[in-house]
PDB file of C-alpha atoms and ligand atoms in Angstrom:
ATOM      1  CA  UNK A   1      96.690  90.459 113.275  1.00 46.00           C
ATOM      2  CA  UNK A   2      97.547  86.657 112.439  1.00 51.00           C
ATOM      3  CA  UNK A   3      95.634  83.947 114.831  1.00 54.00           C
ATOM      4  CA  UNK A   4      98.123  81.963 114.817  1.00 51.00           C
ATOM      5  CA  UNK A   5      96.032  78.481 116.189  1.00 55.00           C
ATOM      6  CA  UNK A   6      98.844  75.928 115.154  1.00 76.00           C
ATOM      7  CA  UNK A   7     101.078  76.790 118.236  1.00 89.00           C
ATOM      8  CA  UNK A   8      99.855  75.876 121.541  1.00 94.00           C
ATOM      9  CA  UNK A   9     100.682  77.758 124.714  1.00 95.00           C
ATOM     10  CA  UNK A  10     102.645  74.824 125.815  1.00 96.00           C
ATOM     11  CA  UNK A  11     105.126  74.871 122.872  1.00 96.00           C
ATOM     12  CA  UNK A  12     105.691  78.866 123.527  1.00 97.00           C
ATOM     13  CA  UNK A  13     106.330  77.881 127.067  1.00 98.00           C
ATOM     14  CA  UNK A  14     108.536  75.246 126.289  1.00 98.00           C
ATOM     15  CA  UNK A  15     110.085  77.341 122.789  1.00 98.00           C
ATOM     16  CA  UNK A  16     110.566  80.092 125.759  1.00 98.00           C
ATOM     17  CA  UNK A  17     112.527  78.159 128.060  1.00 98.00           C
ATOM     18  CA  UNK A  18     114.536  76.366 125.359  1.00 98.00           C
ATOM     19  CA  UNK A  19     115.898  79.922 124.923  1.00 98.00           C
ATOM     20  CA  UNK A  20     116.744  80.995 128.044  1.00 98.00           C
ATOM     21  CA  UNK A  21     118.130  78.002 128.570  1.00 98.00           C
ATOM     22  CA  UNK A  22     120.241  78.776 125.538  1.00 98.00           C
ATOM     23  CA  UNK A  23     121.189  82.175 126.666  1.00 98.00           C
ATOM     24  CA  UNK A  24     122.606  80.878 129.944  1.00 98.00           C
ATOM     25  CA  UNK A  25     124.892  78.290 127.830  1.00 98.00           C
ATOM     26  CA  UNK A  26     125.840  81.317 125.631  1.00 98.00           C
ATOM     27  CA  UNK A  27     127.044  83.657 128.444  1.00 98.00           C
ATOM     28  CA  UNK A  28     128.774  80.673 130.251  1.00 98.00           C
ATOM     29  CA  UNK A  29     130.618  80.436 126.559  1.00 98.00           C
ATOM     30  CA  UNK A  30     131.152  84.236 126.884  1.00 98.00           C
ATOM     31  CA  UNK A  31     132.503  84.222 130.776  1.00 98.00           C
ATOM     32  CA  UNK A  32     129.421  86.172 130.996  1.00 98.00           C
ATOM     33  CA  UNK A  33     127.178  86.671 133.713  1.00 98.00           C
ATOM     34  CA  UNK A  34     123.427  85.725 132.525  1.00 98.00           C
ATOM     35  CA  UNK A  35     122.086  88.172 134.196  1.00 98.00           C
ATOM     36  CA  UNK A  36     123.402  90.860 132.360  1.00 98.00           C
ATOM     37  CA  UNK A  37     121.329  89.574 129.279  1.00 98.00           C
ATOM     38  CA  UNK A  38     117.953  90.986 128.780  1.00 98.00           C
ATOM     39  CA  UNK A  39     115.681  88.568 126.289  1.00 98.00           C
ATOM     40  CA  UNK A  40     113.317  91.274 125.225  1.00 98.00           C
ATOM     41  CA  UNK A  41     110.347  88.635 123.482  1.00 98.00           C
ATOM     42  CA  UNK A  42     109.306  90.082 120.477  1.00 98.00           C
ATOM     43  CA  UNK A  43     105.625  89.855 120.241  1.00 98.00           C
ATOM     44  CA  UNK A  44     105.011  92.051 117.008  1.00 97.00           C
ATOM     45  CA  UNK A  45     102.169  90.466 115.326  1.00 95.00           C
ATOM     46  CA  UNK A  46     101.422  88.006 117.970  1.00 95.00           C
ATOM     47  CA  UNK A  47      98.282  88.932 120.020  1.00 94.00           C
ATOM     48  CA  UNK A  48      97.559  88.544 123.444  1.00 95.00           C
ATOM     49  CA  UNK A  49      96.470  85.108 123.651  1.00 94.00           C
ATOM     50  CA  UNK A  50      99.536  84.375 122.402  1.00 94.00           C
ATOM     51  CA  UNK A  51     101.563  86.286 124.680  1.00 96.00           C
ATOM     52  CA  UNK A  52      99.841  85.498 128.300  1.00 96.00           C
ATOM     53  CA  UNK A  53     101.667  82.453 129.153  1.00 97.00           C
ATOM     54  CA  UNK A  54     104.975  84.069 128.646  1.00 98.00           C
ATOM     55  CA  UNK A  55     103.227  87.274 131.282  1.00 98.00           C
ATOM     56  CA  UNK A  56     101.928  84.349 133.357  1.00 97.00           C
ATOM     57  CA  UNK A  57     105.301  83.098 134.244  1.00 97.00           C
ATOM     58  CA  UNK A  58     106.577  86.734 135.108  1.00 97.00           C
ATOM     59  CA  UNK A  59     108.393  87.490 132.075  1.00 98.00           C
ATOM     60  CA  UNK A  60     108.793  91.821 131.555  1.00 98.00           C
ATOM     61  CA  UNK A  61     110.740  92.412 128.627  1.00 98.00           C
ATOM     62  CA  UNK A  62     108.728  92.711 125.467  1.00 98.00           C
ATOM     63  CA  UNK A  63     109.563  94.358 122.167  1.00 98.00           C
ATOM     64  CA  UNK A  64     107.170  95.707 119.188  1.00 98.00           C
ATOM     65  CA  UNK A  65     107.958  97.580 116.001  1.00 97.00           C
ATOM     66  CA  UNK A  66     104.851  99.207 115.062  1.00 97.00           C
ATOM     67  CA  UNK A  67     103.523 101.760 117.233  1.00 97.00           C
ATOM     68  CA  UNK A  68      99.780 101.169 116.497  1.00 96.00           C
ATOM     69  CA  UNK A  69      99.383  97.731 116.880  1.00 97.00           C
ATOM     70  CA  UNK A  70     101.241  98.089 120.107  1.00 98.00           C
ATOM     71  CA  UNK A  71      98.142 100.444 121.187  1.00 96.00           C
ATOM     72  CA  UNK A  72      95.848  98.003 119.902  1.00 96.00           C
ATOM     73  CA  UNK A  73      97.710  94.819 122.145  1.00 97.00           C
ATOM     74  CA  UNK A  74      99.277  96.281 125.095  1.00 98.00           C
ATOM     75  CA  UNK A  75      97.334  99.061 126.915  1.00 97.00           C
ATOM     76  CA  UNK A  76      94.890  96.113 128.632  1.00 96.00           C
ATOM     77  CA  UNK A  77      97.975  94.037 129.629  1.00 97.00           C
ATOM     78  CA  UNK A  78      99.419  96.700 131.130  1.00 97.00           C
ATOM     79  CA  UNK A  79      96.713  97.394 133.513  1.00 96.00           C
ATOM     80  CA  UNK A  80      96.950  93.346 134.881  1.00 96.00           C
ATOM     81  CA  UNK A  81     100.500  92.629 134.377  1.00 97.00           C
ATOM     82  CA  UNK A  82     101.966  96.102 135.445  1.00 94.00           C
ATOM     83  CA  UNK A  83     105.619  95.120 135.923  1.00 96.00           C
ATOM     84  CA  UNK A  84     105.643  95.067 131.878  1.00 98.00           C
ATOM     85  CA  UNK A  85     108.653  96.467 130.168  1.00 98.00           C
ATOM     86  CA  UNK A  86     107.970  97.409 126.597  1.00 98.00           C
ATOM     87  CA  UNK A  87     110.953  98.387 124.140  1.00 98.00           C
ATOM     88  CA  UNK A  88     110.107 100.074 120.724  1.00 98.00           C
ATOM     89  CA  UNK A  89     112.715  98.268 118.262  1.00 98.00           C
ATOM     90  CA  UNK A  90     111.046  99.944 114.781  1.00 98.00           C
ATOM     91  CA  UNK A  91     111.240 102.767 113.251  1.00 97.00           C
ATOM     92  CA  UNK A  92     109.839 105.541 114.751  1.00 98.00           C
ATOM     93  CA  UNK A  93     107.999 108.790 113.208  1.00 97.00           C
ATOM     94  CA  UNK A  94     108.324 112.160 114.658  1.00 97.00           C
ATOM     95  CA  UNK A  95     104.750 112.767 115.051  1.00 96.00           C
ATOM     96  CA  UNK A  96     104.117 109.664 116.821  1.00 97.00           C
ATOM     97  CA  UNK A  97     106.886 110.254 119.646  1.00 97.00           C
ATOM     98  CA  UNK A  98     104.289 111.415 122.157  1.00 96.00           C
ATOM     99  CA  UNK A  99     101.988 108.231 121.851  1.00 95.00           C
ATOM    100  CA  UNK A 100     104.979 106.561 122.163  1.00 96.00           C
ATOM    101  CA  UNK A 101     106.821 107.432 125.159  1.00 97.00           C
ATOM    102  CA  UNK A 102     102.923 106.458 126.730  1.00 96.00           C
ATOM    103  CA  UNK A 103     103.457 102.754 126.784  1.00 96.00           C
ATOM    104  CA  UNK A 104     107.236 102.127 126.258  1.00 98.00           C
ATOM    105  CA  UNK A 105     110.216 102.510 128.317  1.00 98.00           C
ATOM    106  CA  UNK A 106     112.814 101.706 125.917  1.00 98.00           C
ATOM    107  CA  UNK A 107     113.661 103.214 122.612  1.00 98.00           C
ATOM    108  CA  UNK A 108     116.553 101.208 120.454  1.00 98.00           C
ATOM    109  CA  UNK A 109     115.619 102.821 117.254  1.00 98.00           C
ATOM    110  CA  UNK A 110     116.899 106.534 117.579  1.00 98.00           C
ATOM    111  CA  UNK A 111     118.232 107.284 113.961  1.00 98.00           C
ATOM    112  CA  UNK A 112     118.452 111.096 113.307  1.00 98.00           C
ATOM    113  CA  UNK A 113     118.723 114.226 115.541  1.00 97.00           C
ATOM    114  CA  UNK A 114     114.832 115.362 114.380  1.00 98.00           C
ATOM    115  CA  UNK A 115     113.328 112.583 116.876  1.00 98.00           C
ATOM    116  CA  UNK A 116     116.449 112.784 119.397  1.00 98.00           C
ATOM    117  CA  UNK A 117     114.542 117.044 119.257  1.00 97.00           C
ATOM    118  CA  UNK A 118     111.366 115.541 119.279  1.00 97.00           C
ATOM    119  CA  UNK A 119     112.177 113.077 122.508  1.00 98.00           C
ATOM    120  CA  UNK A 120     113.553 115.306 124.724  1.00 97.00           C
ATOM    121  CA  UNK A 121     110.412 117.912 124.187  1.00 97.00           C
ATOM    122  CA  UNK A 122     107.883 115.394 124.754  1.00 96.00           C
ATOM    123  CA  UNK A 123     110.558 113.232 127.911  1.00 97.00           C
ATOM    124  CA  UNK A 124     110.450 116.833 129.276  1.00 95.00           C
ATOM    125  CA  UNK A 125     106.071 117.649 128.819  1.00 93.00           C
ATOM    126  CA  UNK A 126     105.878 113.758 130.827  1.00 89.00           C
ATOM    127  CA  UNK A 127     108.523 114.070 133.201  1.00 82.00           C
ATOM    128  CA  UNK A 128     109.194 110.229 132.971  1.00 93.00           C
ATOM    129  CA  UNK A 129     112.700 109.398 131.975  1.00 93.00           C
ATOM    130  CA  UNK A 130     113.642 106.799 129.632  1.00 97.00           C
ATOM    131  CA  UNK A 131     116.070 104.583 128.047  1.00 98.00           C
ATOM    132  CA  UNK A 132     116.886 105.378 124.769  1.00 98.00           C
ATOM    133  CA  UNK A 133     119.363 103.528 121.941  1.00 98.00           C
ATOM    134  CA  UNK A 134     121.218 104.801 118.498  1.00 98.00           C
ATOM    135  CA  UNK A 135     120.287 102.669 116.473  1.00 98.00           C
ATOM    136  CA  UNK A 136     123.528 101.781 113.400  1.00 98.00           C
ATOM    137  CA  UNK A 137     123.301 100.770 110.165  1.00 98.00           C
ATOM    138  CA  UNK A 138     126.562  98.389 110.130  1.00 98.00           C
ATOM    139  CA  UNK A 139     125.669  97.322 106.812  1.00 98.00           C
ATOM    140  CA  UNK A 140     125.647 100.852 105.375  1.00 97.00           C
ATOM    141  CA  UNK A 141     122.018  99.549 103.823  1.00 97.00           C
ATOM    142  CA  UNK A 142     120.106 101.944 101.709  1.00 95.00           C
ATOM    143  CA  UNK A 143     116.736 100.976 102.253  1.00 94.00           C
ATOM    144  CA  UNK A 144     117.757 100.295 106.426  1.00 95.00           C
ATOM    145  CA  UNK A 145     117.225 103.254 108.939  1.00 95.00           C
ATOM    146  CA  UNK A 146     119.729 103.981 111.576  1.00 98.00           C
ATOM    147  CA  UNK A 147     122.779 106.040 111.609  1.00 98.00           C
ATOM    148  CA  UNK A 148     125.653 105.284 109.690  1.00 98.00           C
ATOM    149  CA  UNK A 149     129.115 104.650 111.360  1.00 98.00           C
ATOM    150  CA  UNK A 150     131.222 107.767 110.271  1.00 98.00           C
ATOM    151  CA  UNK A 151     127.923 109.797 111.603  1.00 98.00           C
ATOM    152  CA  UNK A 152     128.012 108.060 114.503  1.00 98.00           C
ATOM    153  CA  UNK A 153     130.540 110.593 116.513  1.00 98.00           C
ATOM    154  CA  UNK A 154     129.066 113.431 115.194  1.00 98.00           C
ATOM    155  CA  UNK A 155     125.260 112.407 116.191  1.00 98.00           C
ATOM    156  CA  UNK A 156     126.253 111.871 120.308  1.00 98.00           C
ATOM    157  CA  UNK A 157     127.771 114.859 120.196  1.00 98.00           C
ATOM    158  CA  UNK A 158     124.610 116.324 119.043  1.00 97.00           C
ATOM    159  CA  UNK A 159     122.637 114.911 121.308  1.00 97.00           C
ATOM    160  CA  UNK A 160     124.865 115.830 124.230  1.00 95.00           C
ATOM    161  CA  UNK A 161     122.756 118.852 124.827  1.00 93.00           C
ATOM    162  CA  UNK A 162     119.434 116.624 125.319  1.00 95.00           C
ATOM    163  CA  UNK A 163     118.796 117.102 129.177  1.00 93.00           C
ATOM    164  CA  UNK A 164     115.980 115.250 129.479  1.00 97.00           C
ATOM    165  CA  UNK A 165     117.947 111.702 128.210  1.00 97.00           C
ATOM    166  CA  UNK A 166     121.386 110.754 127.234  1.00 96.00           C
ATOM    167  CA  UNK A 167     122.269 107.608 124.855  1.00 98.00           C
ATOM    168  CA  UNK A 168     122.868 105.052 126.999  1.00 98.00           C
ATOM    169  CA  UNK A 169     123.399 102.100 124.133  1.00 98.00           C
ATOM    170  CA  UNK A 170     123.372 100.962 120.623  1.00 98.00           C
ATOM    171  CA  UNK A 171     121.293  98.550 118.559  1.00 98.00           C
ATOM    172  CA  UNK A 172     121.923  97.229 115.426  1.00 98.00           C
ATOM    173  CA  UNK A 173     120.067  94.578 112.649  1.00 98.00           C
ATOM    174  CA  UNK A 174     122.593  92.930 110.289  1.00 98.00           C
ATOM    175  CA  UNK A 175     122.194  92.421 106.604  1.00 97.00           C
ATOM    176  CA  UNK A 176     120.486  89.111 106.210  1.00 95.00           C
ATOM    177  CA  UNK A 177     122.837  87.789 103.494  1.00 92.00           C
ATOM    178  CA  UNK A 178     126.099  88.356 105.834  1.00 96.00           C
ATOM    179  CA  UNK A 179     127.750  87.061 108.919  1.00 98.00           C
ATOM    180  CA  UNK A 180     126.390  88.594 111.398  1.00 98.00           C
ATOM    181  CA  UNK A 181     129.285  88.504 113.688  1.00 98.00           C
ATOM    182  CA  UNK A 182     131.134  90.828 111.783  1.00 98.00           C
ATOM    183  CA  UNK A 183     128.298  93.512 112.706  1.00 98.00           C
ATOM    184  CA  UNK A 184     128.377  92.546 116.233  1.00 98.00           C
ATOM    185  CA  UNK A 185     131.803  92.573 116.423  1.00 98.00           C
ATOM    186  CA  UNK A 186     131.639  96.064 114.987  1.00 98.00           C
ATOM    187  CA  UNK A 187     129.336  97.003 116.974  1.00 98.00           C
ATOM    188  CA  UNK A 188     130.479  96.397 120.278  1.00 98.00           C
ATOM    189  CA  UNK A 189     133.525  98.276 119.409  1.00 98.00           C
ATOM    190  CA  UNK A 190     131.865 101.534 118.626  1.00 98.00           C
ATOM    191  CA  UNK A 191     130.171 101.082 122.560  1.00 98.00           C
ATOM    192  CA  UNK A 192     133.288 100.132 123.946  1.00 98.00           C
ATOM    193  CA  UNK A 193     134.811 103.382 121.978  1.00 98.00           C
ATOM    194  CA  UNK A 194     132.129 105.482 123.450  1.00 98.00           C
ATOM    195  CA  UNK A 195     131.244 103.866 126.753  1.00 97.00           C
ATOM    196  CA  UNK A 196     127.896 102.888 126.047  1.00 98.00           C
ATOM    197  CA  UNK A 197     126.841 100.034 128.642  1.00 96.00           C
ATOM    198  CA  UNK A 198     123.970  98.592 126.389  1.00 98.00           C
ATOM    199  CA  UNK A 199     124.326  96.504 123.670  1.00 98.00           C
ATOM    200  CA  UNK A 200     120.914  95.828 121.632  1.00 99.00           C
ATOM    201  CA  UNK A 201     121.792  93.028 118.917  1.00 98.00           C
ATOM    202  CA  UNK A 202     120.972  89.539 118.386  1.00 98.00           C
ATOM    203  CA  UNK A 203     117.866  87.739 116.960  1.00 98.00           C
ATOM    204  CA  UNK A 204     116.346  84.343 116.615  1.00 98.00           C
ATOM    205  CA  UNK A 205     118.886  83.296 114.707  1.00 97.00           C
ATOM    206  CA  UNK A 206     121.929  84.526 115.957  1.00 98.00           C
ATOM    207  CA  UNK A 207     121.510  85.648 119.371  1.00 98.00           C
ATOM    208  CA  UNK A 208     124.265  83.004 120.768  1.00 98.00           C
ATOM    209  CA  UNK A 209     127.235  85.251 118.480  1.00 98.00           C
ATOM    210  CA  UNK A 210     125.759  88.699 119.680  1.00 98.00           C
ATOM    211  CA  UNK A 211     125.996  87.200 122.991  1.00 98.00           C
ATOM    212  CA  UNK A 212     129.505  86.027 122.158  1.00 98.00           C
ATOM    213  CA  UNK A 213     130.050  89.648 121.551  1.00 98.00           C
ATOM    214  CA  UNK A 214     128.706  91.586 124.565  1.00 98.00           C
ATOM    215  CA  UNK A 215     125.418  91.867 123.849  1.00 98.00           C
ATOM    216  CA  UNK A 216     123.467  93.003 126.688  1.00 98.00           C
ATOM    217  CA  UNK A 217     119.407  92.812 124.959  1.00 98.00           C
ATOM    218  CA  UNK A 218     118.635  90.297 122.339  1.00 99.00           C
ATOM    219  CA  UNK A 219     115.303  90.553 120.591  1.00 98.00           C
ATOM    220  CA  UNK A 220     113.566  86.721 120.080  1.00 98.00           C
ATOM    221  CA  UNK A 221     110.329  86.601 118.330  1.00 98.00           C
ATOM    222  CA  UNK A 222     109.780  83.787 115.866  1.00 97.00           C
ATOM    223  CA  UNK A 223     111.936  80.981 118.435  1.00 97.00           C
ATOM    224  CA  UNK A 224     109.581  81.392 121.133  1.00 97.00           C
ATOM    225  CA  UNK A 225     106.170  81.979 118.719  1.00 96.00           C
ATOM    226  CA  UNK A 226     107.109  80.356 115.476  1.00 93.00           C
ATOM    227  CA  UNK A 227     106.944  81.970 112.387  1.00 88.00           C
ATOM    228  CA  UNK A 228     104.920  85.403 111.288  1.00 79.00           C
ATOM    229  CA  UNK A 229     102.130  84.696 108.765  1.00 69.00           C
TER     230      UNK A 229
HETATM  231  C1  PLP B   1     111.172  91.184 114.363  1.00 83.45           C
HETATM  232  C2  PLP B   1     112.388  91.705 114.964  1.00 83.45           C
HETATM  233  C3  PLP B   1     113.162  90.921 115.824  1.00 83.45           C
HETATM  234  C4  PLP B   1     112.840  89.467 116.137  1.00 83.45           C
HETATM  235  O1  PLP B   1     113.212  88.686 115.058  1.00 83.45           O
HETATM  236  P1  PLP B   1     113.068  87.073 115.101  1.00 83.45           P
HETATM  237  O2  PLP B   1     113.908  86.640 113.974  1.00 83.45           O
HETATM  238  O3  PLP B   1     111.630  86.797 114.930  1.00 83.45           O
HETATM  239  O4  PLP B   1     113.573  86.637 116.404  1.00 83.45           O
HETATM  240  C5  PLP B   1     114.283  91.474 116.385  1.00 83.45           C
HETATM  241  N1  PLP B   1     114.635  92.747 116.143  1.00 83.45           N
HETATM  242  C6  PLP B   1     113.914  93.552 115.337  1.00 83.45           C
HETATM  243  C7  PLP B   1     114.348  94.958 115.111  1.00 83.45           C
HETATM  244  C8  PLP B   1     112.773  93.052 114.713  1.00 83.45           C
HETATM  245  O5  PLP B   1     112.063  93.858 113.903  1.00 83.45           O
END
């Protein structure tokens, strides 16, 4: 894991704010209420020393991509900040659904009905529900997971017969070379066509449009930390 020594806690304070701040201007843009937009901070690679000033001022939404270095980070915090929310937004392997659904309560990378099967067995063994997210590949990218829009209809119907969850929203990443409103646009149709309330889309650099276009989680890491070595 990077030390990352150049940014001091009171520029990820301040980097932190600056956002929110941003994210209230966005939503009044929108007509939206604020409140119904989640900033999940996106500490992936970023290690606890990092991270504590954004727990210290009683921030709960945090998002990693990599199941084991989320075990190596979070399982301490946890134990003194225990309001934490933690959201998986990577890819996630089969046999690593059970450590997962330990430490997070949010899943926005469901991409195939093998882990939607593997999910509800292990949401059943634990007994604790959780949220979980299709994730879309809007840009119909080869080397990007998620499901891809003409399977979309097919895949919650499939995983209408999971009792121990239901899809409750969708998450997308765009392609980087394209606008990324088009995807978010997109996006937020195929909820709106479905009825699912959550909306999981916007990044550092384009959170204000997702918000533009309904979305209800945007995932910030390098705004509030600065870049990943
Ligand atoms: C890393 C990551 C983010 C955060 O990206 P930034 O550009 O650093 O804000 C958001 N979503 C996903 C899926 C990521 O992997």
């Amino acid at each position: 894991m990077n030390e990352l020594n150049y940014i001091t806690h009171q520029e990820i304070i301040k980097n932190f704010t600056d956002i929110k701040e941003r994210i209230i201007v966005a939503a009044g843009k929108a007509d939206r209420d604020p409140g119904a937009i989640k900033l999940i901070v996106v500490t992936k690679k970023f290690n606890a020393d990092a991270i504590k000033p954004i727990l210290d001022l009683g921030h709960c939404d945090f998002g990693e991509n990599r199941i084991q270095e989320s075990f190596n980070k979070w399982p301490n915090l946890l134990e003194d900040y225990p309001n934490i929310s933690l959201h998986l937004i990577g890819p996630l392997q089969t046999n690593k659904t059970k450590e997962c659904l330990k430490i997070f309560n949010t899943i926005h990378t469901l991409d195939r009905l093998k882990l939607a099967n593997a999910l509800d067995k292990e949401i059943n063994n634990g007994g604790v529900s959780k949220k979980i997210y299709a994730q879309v590949n809007t840009g119909l990218e080869e080397q990007k997971s998620g499901i891809l829009p003409k399977e979309l209809d097919r895949f919650l119907d499939d995983t209408k017969i999971m009792n121990s969850f239901h899809v409750t929203g969708l998450m997308c990443i765009p392609p980087v070379n394209e606008e990324p409103s088009l995807h978010f646009s997109f996006l937020k149709k195929l909820s709106d066509k479905y009825n699912l309330k959550d909306l999981s889309m916007g990044m550092s650099s384009d959170f204000e449009k997702a918000i533009l276009f309904g979305s209800t989680s945007v995932r910030i890491g390098s705004g509030i930390f600065g870049t990943r070595g």
